[in-house]
């Protein structure tokens, strides 16, 4: 009887939690989703945490009566990335296909027999050391056989087509650029993330400030996600640990 008050408190707490969690959704029944208020974009959490590499400050000397601008590649503005902090677009168009099939078979058999019918007359003393049923002419008789077979098939078909912006994070001593970029898109409770990094040559950047992924050296491209759907598709942590430690 002493546990009844505790149960009542627990049930009341659960009912209150459910009610508070559903109040917001119940208030929107029969109404369209509300729009967010217009606010300063710079105050958004996504924008306040941005910290980008910036180029070193330089002073351009203006020559009087000259149309040429110091540090410019042309009379017109060059849109291509050329220093730390500049942006460029990476075009990713991966269409890989691979098909491998291997088959291995192995079989081996061995047989060994040895006997000592005559050994300086000492073979007559073997019954004193070994059991009486020992036959000196067939002391050792061994045979073994082993066989193994294995087959393996790999068939892969990957297709990724997308564009992503990257930032020049470093200019190497030989003039090459180190680039890195990340893109995140969240739809409902599923987030898709794409990362890219590598080294490029300034000469490979097109006149519209784009570069193909196959011109990136030491390229690291990842495309994945996390969320409710991804969690359901992955085995639980306990099962993953069990698969690692089990030897069978």
mmCIF file of C-alpha atoms in Angstrom:
data_model
loop_
_atom_site.group_PDB
_atom_site.id
_atom_site.type_symbol
_atom_site.label_atom_id
_atom_site.label_comp_id
_atom_site.label_asym_id
_atom_site.label_seq_id
_atom_site.Cartn_x
_atom_site.Cartn_y
_atom_site.Cartn_z
ATOM 1 C CA UNK A 1 0.000 0.000 0.000
ATOM 2 C CA UNK A 2 2.998 2.307 0.529
ATOM 3 C CA UNK A 3 3.875 2.166 -3.156
ATOM 4 C CA UNK A 4 0.574 3.643 -4.327
ATOM 5 C CA UNK A 5 1.565 7.303 -3.759
ATOM 6 C CA UNK A 6 4.787 6.741 -5.678
ATOM 7 C CA UNK A 7 2.884 5.197 -8.570
ATOM 8 C CA UNK A 8 0.443 8.050 -8.616
ATOM 9 C CA UNK A 9 3.275 10.588 -8.719
ATOM 10 C CA UNK A 10 4.963 8.685 -11.560
ATOM 11 C CA UNK A 11 1.751 8.432 -13.565
ATOM 12 C CA UNK A 12 1.010 12.106 -13.005
ATOM 13 C CA UNK A 13 4.486 13.048 -14.156
ATOM 14 C CA UNK A 14 4.178 10.954 -17.321
ATOM 15 C CA UNK A 15 0.755 12.401 -18.096
ATOM 16 C CA UNK A 16 2.065 15.939 -17.625
ATOM 17 C CA UNK A 17 5.061 15.257 -19.870
ATOM 18 C CA UNK A 18 2.875 13.867 -22.643
ATOM 19 C CA UNK A 19 0.479 16.770 -22.334
ATOM 20 C CA UNK A 20 3.228 19.391 -22.521
ATOM 21 C CA UNK A 21 4.876 17.649 -25.482
ATOM 22 C CA UNK A 22 1.595 17.529 -27.383
ATOM 23 C CA UNK A 23 0.350 21.031 -26.612
ATOM 24 C CA UNK A 24 2.393 22.611 -29.365
ATOM 25 C CA UNK A 25 1.258 20.110 -31.975
ATOM 26 C CA UNK A 26 -2.368 20.118 -30.838
ATOM 27 C CA UNK A 27 -2.469 23.904 -31.183
ATOM 28 C CA UNK A 28 -1.619 23.573 -34.891
ATOM 29 C CA UNK A 29 -4.378 21.084 -35.726
ATOM 30 C CA UNK A 30 -6.308 22.288 -38.776
ATOM 31 C CA UNK A 31 -3.872 25.142 -39.445
ATOM 32 C CA UNK A 32 -1.059 25.599 -41.923
ATOM 33 C CA UNK A 33 2.522 25.524 -40.610
ATOM 34 C CA UNK A 34 3.605 28.886 -39.267
ATOM 35 C CA UNK A 35 6.294 30.860 -41.034
ATOM 36 C CA UNK A 36 9.405 31.943 -39.196
ATOM 37 C CA UNK A 37 9.788 35.568 -38.234
ATOM 38 C CA UNK A 38 12.023 37.764 -40.352
ATOM 39 C CA UNK A 39 15.247 38.469 -38.476
ATOM 40 C CA UNK A 40 18.826 39.483 -39.066
ATOM 41 C CA UNK A 41 20.541 36.621 -40.987
ATOM 42 C CA UNK A 42 23.845 37.387 -39.275
ATOM 43 C CA UNK A 43 22.279 36.454 -35.929
ATOM 44 C CA UNK A 44 21.343 32.940 -37.053
ATOM 45 C CA UNK A 45 23.229 30.157 -35.202
ATOM 46 C CA UNK A 46 24.568 28.799 -38.486
ATOM 47 C CA UNK A 47 26.109 32.161 -39.396
ATOM 48 C CA UNK A 48 27.529 33.120 -36.018
ATOM 49 C CA UNK A 49 29.893 30.134 -35.877
ATOM 50 C CA UNK A 50 31.433 30.705 -39.315
ATOM 51 C CA UNK A 51 35.168 31.378 -39.267
ATOM 52 C CA UNK A 52 36.863 31.489 -42.662
ATOM 53 C CA UNK A 53 40.550 31.780 -43.595
ATOM 54 C CA UNK A 54 41.337 35.254 -44.801
ATOM 55 C CA UNK A 55 44.079 36.379 -47.196
ATOM 56 C CA UNK A 56 46.946 38.546 -46.113
ATOM 57 C CA UNK A 57 46.274 42.265 -46.542
ATOM 58 C CA UNK A 58 48.077 43.762 -49.530
ATOM 59 C CA UNK A 59 48.324 47.267 -50.815
ATOM 60 C CA UNK A 60 47.912 47.822 -54.536
ATOM 61 C CA UNK A 61 49.952 50.640 -55.931
ATOM 62 C CA UNK A 62 48.025 52.722 -58.383
ATOM 63 C CA UNK A 63 50.182 54.098 -61.167
ATOM 64 C CA UNK A 64 48.914 57.478 -62.367
ATOM 65 C CA UNK A 65 47.591 57.570 -65.942
ATOM 66 C CA UNK A 66 47.702 53.717 -66.207
ATOM 67 C CA UNK A 67 44.881 51.339 -67.041
ATOM 68 C CA UNK A 68 46.780 48.346 -65.644
ATOM 69 C CA UNK A 69 46.033 47.352 -62.072
ATOM 70 C CA UNK A 70 48.817 45.799 -59.998
ATOM 71 C CA UNK A 71 48.172 42.123 -59.272
ATOM 72 C CA UNK A 72 45.478 41.761 -61.938
ATOM 73 C CA UNK A 73 45.660 39.092 -64.658
ATOM 74 C CA UNK A 74 43.641 41.092 -67.146
ATOM 75 C CA UNK A 75 42.052 44.462 -67.714
ATOM 76 C CA UNK A 76 38.788 42.861 -66.660
ATOM 77 C CA UNK A 77 37.999 41.235 -63.363
ATOM 78 C CA UNK A 78 39.173 37.633 -63.063
ATOM 79 C CA UNK A 79 36.526 35.494 -61.297
ATOM 80 C CA UNK A 80 38.851 32.574 -60.617
ATOM 81 C CA UNK A 81 40.069 31.802 -57.099
ATOM 82 C CA UNK A 82 43.641 32.926 -56.583
ATOM 83 C CA UNK A 83 44.254 33.434 -52.874
ATOM 84 C CA UNK A 84 43.348 32.143 -49.426
ATOM 85 C CA UNK A 85 39.672 32.637 -48.639
ATOM 86 C CA UNK A 86 38.454 32.612 -52.242
ATOM 87 C CA UNK A 87 35.663 30.279 -53.276
ATOM 88 C CA UNK A 88 35.376 27.910 -56.208
ATOM 89 C CA UNK A 89 32.847 25.308 -57.323
ATOM 90 C CA UNK A 90 33.793 21.630 -57.449
ATOM 91 C CA UNK A 91 31.880 19.548 -59.984
ATOM 92 C CA UNK A 92 31.496 15.954 -58.821
ATOM 93 C CA UNK A 93 30.354 13.488 -61.455
ATOM 94 C CA UNK A 94 31.367 10.002 -60.379
ATOM 95 C CA UNK A 95 30.211 7.048 -62.466
ATOM 96 C CA UNK A 96 32.279 4.020 -61.451
ATOM 97 C CA UNK A 97 31.625 0.422 -62.399
ATOM 98 C CA UNK A 98 33.672 -2.575 -61.314
ATOM 99 C CA UNK A 99 33.089 -6.302 -61.634
ATOM 100 C CA UNK A 100 35.531 -8.886 -60.311
ATOM 101 C CA UNK A 101 35.155 -12.645 -60.041
ATOM 102 C CA UNK A 102 37.760 -14.991 -58.583
ATOM 103 C CA UNK A 103 37.750 -18.743 -58.011
ATOM 104 C CA UNK A 104 40.434 -20.776 -56.276
ATOM 105 C CA UNK A 105 40.696 -24.534 -55.700
ATOM 106 C CA UNK A 106 43.461 -26.459 -53.957
ATOM 107 C CA UNK A 107 43.887 -30.152 -53.136
ATOM 108 C CA UNK A 108 46.822 -32.084 -51.705
ATOM 109 C CA UNK A 109 47.373 -35.603 -50.325
ATOM 110 C CA UNK A 110 50.425 -37.060 -48.560
ATOM 111 C CA UNK A 111 51.392 -40.565 -47.465
ATOM 112 C CA UNK A 112 54.445 -41.620 -45.436
ATOM 113 C CA UNK A 113 55.504 -45.068 -44.182
ATOM 114 C CA UNK A 114 58.723 -46.142 -42.460
ATOM 115 C CA UNK A 115 60.023 -49.379 -40.990
ATOM 116 C CA UNK A 116 63.270 -50.833 -39.535
ATOM 117 C CA UNK A 117 63.314 -54.571 -40.339
ATOM 118 C CA UNK A 118 67.101 -54.775 -39.833
ATOM 119 C CA UNK A 119 69.135 -52.332 -37.773
ATOM 120 C CA UNK A 120 72.397 -53.874 -36.593
ATOM 121 C CA UNK A 121 70.405 -56.560 -34.814
ATOM 122 C CA UNK A 122 68.924 -54.057 -32.420
ATOM 123 C CA UNK A 123 65.454 -54.524 -33.885
ATOM 124 C CA UNK A 124 65.086 -57.661 -31.749
ATOM 125 C CA UNK A 125 65.231 -55.531 -28.595
ATOM 126 C CA UNK A 126 62.303 -53.337 -29.555
ATOM 127 C CA UNK A 127 59.727 -55.547 -27.748
ATOM 128 C CA UNK A 128 61.599 -54.797 -24.500
ATOM 129 C CA UNK A 129 60.969 -51.098 -24.935
ATOM 130 C CA UNK A 130 57.779 -51.021 -26.994
ATOM 131 C CA UNK A 131 54.646 -53.194 -26.714
ATOM 132 C CA UNK A 132 54.836 -56.802 -27.939
ATOM 133 C CA UNK A 133 52.605 -56.122 -30.938
ATOM 134 C CA UNK A 134 55.206 -53.810 -32.533
ATOM 135 C CA UNK A 135 56.273 -54.873 -35.996
ATOM 136 C CA UNK A 136 59.730 -53.499 -36.875
ATOM 137 C CA UNK A 137 58.924 -53.577 -40.588
ATOM 138 C CA UNK A 138 56.103 -51.041 -40.189
ATOM 139 C CA UNK A 139 56.947 -48.703 -37.345
ATOM 140 C CA UNK A 140 55.515 -45.519 -38.871
ATOM 141 C CA UNK A 141 52.606 -45.188 -41.279
ATOM 142 C CA UNK A 142 51.110 -41.709 -41.834
ATOM 143 C CA UNK A 143 48.814 -40.179 -44.401
ATOM 144 C CA UNK A 144 47.145 -36.774 -44.711
ATOM 145 C CA UNK A 145 44.954 -34.957 -47.171
ATOM 146 C CA UNK A 146 43.710 -31.379 -47.421
ATOM 147 C CA UNK A 147 41.524 -29.479 -49.819
ATOM 148 C CA UNK A 148 40.156 -25.941 -50.017
ATOM 149 C CA UNK A 149 38.043 -23.987 -52.431
ATOM 150 C CA UNK A 150 37.008 -20.376 -52.515
ATOM 151 C CA UNK A 151 34.968 -18.120 -54.728
ATOM 152 C CA UNK A 152 34.497 -14.373 -54.630
ATOM 153 C CA UNK A 153 32.462 -11.922 -56.664
ATOM 154 C CA UNK A 154 32.467 -8.118 -56.536
ATOM 155 C CA UNK A 155 30.028 -6.029 -58.517
ATOM 156 C CA UNK A 156 29.930 -2.303 -57.879
ATOM 157 C CA UNK A 157 28.009 0.472 -59.573
ATOM 158 C CA UNK A 158 28.303 3.968 -58.090
ATOM 159 C CA UNK A 159 26.790 7.176 -59.382
ATOM 160 C CA UNK A 160 27.193 10.590 -57.725
ATOM 161 C CA UNK A 161 26.440 13.842 -59.545
ATOM 162 C CA UNK A 162 26.484 17.102 -57.614
ATOM 163 C CA UNK A 163 28.199 20.460 -57.229
ATOM 164 C CA UNK A 164 29.710 21.883 -54.067
ATOM 165 C CA UNK A 165 31.556 25.054 -53.126
ATOM 166 C CA UNK A 166 35.017 24.856 -51.578
ATOM 167 C CA UNK A 167 37.349 27.388 -49.979
ATOM 168 C CA UNK A 168 41.032 27.906 -50.687
ATOM 169 C CA UNK A 169 42.589 27.287 -47.275
ATOM 170 C CA UNK A 170 46.283 27.431 -48.185
ATOM 171 C CA UNK A 171 48.586 28.382 -51.041
ATOM 172 C CA UNK A 172 51.526 25.979 -51.243
ATOM 173 C CA UNK A 173 55.065 27.166 -52.074
ATOM 174 C CA UNK A 174 54.780 25.748 -55.609
ATOM 175 C CA UNK A 175 51.596 27.735 -56.245
ATOM 176 C CA UNK A 176 49.071 24.915 -55.819
ATOM 177 C CA UNK A 177 45.936 25.435 -53.727
ATOM 178 C CA UNK A 178 44.651 23.401 -50.817
ATOM 179 C CA UNK A 179 40.863 23.416 -50.854
ATOM 180 C CA UNK A 180 38.238 22.169 -48.428
ATOM 181 C CA UNK A 181 34.466 22.354 -48.371
ATOM 182 C CA UNK A 182 31.468 20.954 -46.570
ATOM 183 C CA UNK A 183 27.789 20.983 -47.424
ATOM 184 C CA UNK A 184 24.927 19.988 -45.150
ATOM 185 C CA UNK A 185 21.252 19.679 -46.062
ATOM 186 C CA UNK A 186 18.622 18.709 -43.519
ATOM 187 C CA UNK A 187 15.154 17.552 -44.543
ATOM 188 C CA UNK A 188 12.846 16.823 -41.625
ATOM 189 C CA UNK A 189 14.913 14.576 -39.335
ATOM 190 C CA UNK A 190 17.476 13.377 -41.876
ATOM 191 C CA UNK A 191 20.703 15.256 -42.554
ATOM 192 C CA UNK A 192 22.853 14.732 -45.646
ATOM 193 C CA UNK A 193 26.496 15.801 -45.468
ATOM 194 C CA UNK A 194 29.124 16.080 -48.187
ATOM 195 C CA UNK A 195 32.807 16.827 -47.558
ATOM 196 C CA UNK A 196 35.581 17.459 -50.030
ATOM 197 C CA UNK A 197 39.282 18.281 -49.657
ATOM 198 C CA UNK A 198 42.428 18.062 -51.748
ATOM 199 C CA UNK A 199 45.095 19.895 -53.719
ATOM 200 C CA UNK A 200 44.504 21.584 -57.087
ATOM 201 C CA UNK A 201 46.463 23.554 -59.652
ATOM 202 C CA UNK A 202 45.387 27.113 -60.436
ATOM 203 C CA UNK A 203 45.705 26.277 -64.142
ATOM 204 C CA UNK A 204 42.920 23.676 -63.853
ATOM 205 C CA UNK A 205 40.357 26.215 -62.673
ATOM 206 C CA UNK A 206 38.045 27.160 -65.533
ATOM 207 C CA UNK A 207 37.186 30.722 -66.466
ATOM 208 C CA UNK A 208 33.852 30.351 -64.641
ATOM 209 C CA UNK A 209 35.655 29.394 -61.406
ATOM 210 C CA UNK A 210 34.856 25.666 -61.462
ATOM 211 C CA UNK A 211 37.017 22.553 -61.329
ATOM 212 C CA UNK A 212 36.284 18.871 -61.951
ATOM 213 C CA UNK A 213 36.789 16.397 -59.131
ATOM 214 C CA UNK A 214 39.220 14.277 -61.169
ATOM 215 C CA UNK A 215 41.695 17.178 -61.213
ATOM 216 C CA UNK A 216 41.969 17.202 -57.425
ATOM 217 C CA UNK A 217 45.086 15.500 -56.072
ATOM 218 C CA UNK A 218 44.794 13.584 -52.794
ATOM 219 C CA UNK A 219 41.036 14.052 -53.094
ATOM 220 C CA UNK A 220 38.918 13.098 -50.102
ATOM 221 C CA UNK A 221 35.226 13.051 -50.962
ATOM 222 C CA UNK A 222 32.635 11.756 -48.535
ATOM 223 C CA UNK A 223 28.883 11.712 -48.982
ATOM 224 C CA UNK A 224 26.662 10.370 -46.265
ATOM 225 C CA UNK A 225 24.191 11.346 -43.647
ATOM 226 C CA UNK A 226 22.787 10.871 -40.221
ATOM 227 C CA UNK A 227 19.334 10.908 -38.747
ATOM 228 C CA UNK A 228 16.427 8.650 -37.930
ATOM 229 C CA UNK A 229 16.465 6.716 -41.206
ATOM 230 C CA UNK A 230 20.239 6.211 -41.045
ATOM 231 C CA UNK A 231 19.985 4.939 -37.465
ATOM 232 C CA UNK A 232 17.413 2.333 -38.484
ATOM 233 C CA UNK A 233 19.617 1.109 -41.333
ATOM 234 C CA UNK A 234 22.648 0.611 -39.073
ATOM 235 C CA UNK A 235 23.051 -2.377 -36.735
ATOM 236 C CA UNK A 236 22.946 -1.578 -33.057
ATOM 237 C CA UNK A 237 26.162 -0.945 -31.124
ATOM 238 C CA UNK A 238 25.882 -4.188 -29.230
ATOM 239 C CA UNK A 239 25.605 -6.178 -32.440
ATOM 240 C CA UNK A 240 28.618 -4.386 -33.943
ATOM 241 C CA UNK A 241 30.733 -5.150 -30.863
ATOM 242 C CA UNK A 242 29.519 -8.749 -30.880
ATOM 243 C CA UNK A 243 30.539 -9.165 -34.549
ATOM 244 C CA UNK A 244 34.037 -7.828 -33.780
ATOM 245 C CA UNK A 245 34.897 -9.900 -30.699
ATOM 246 C CA UNK A 246 33.315 -13.181 -31.768
ATOM 247 C CA UNK A 247 35.943 -15.417 -33.448
ATOM 248 C CA UNK A 248 33.382 -17.701 -35.137
#
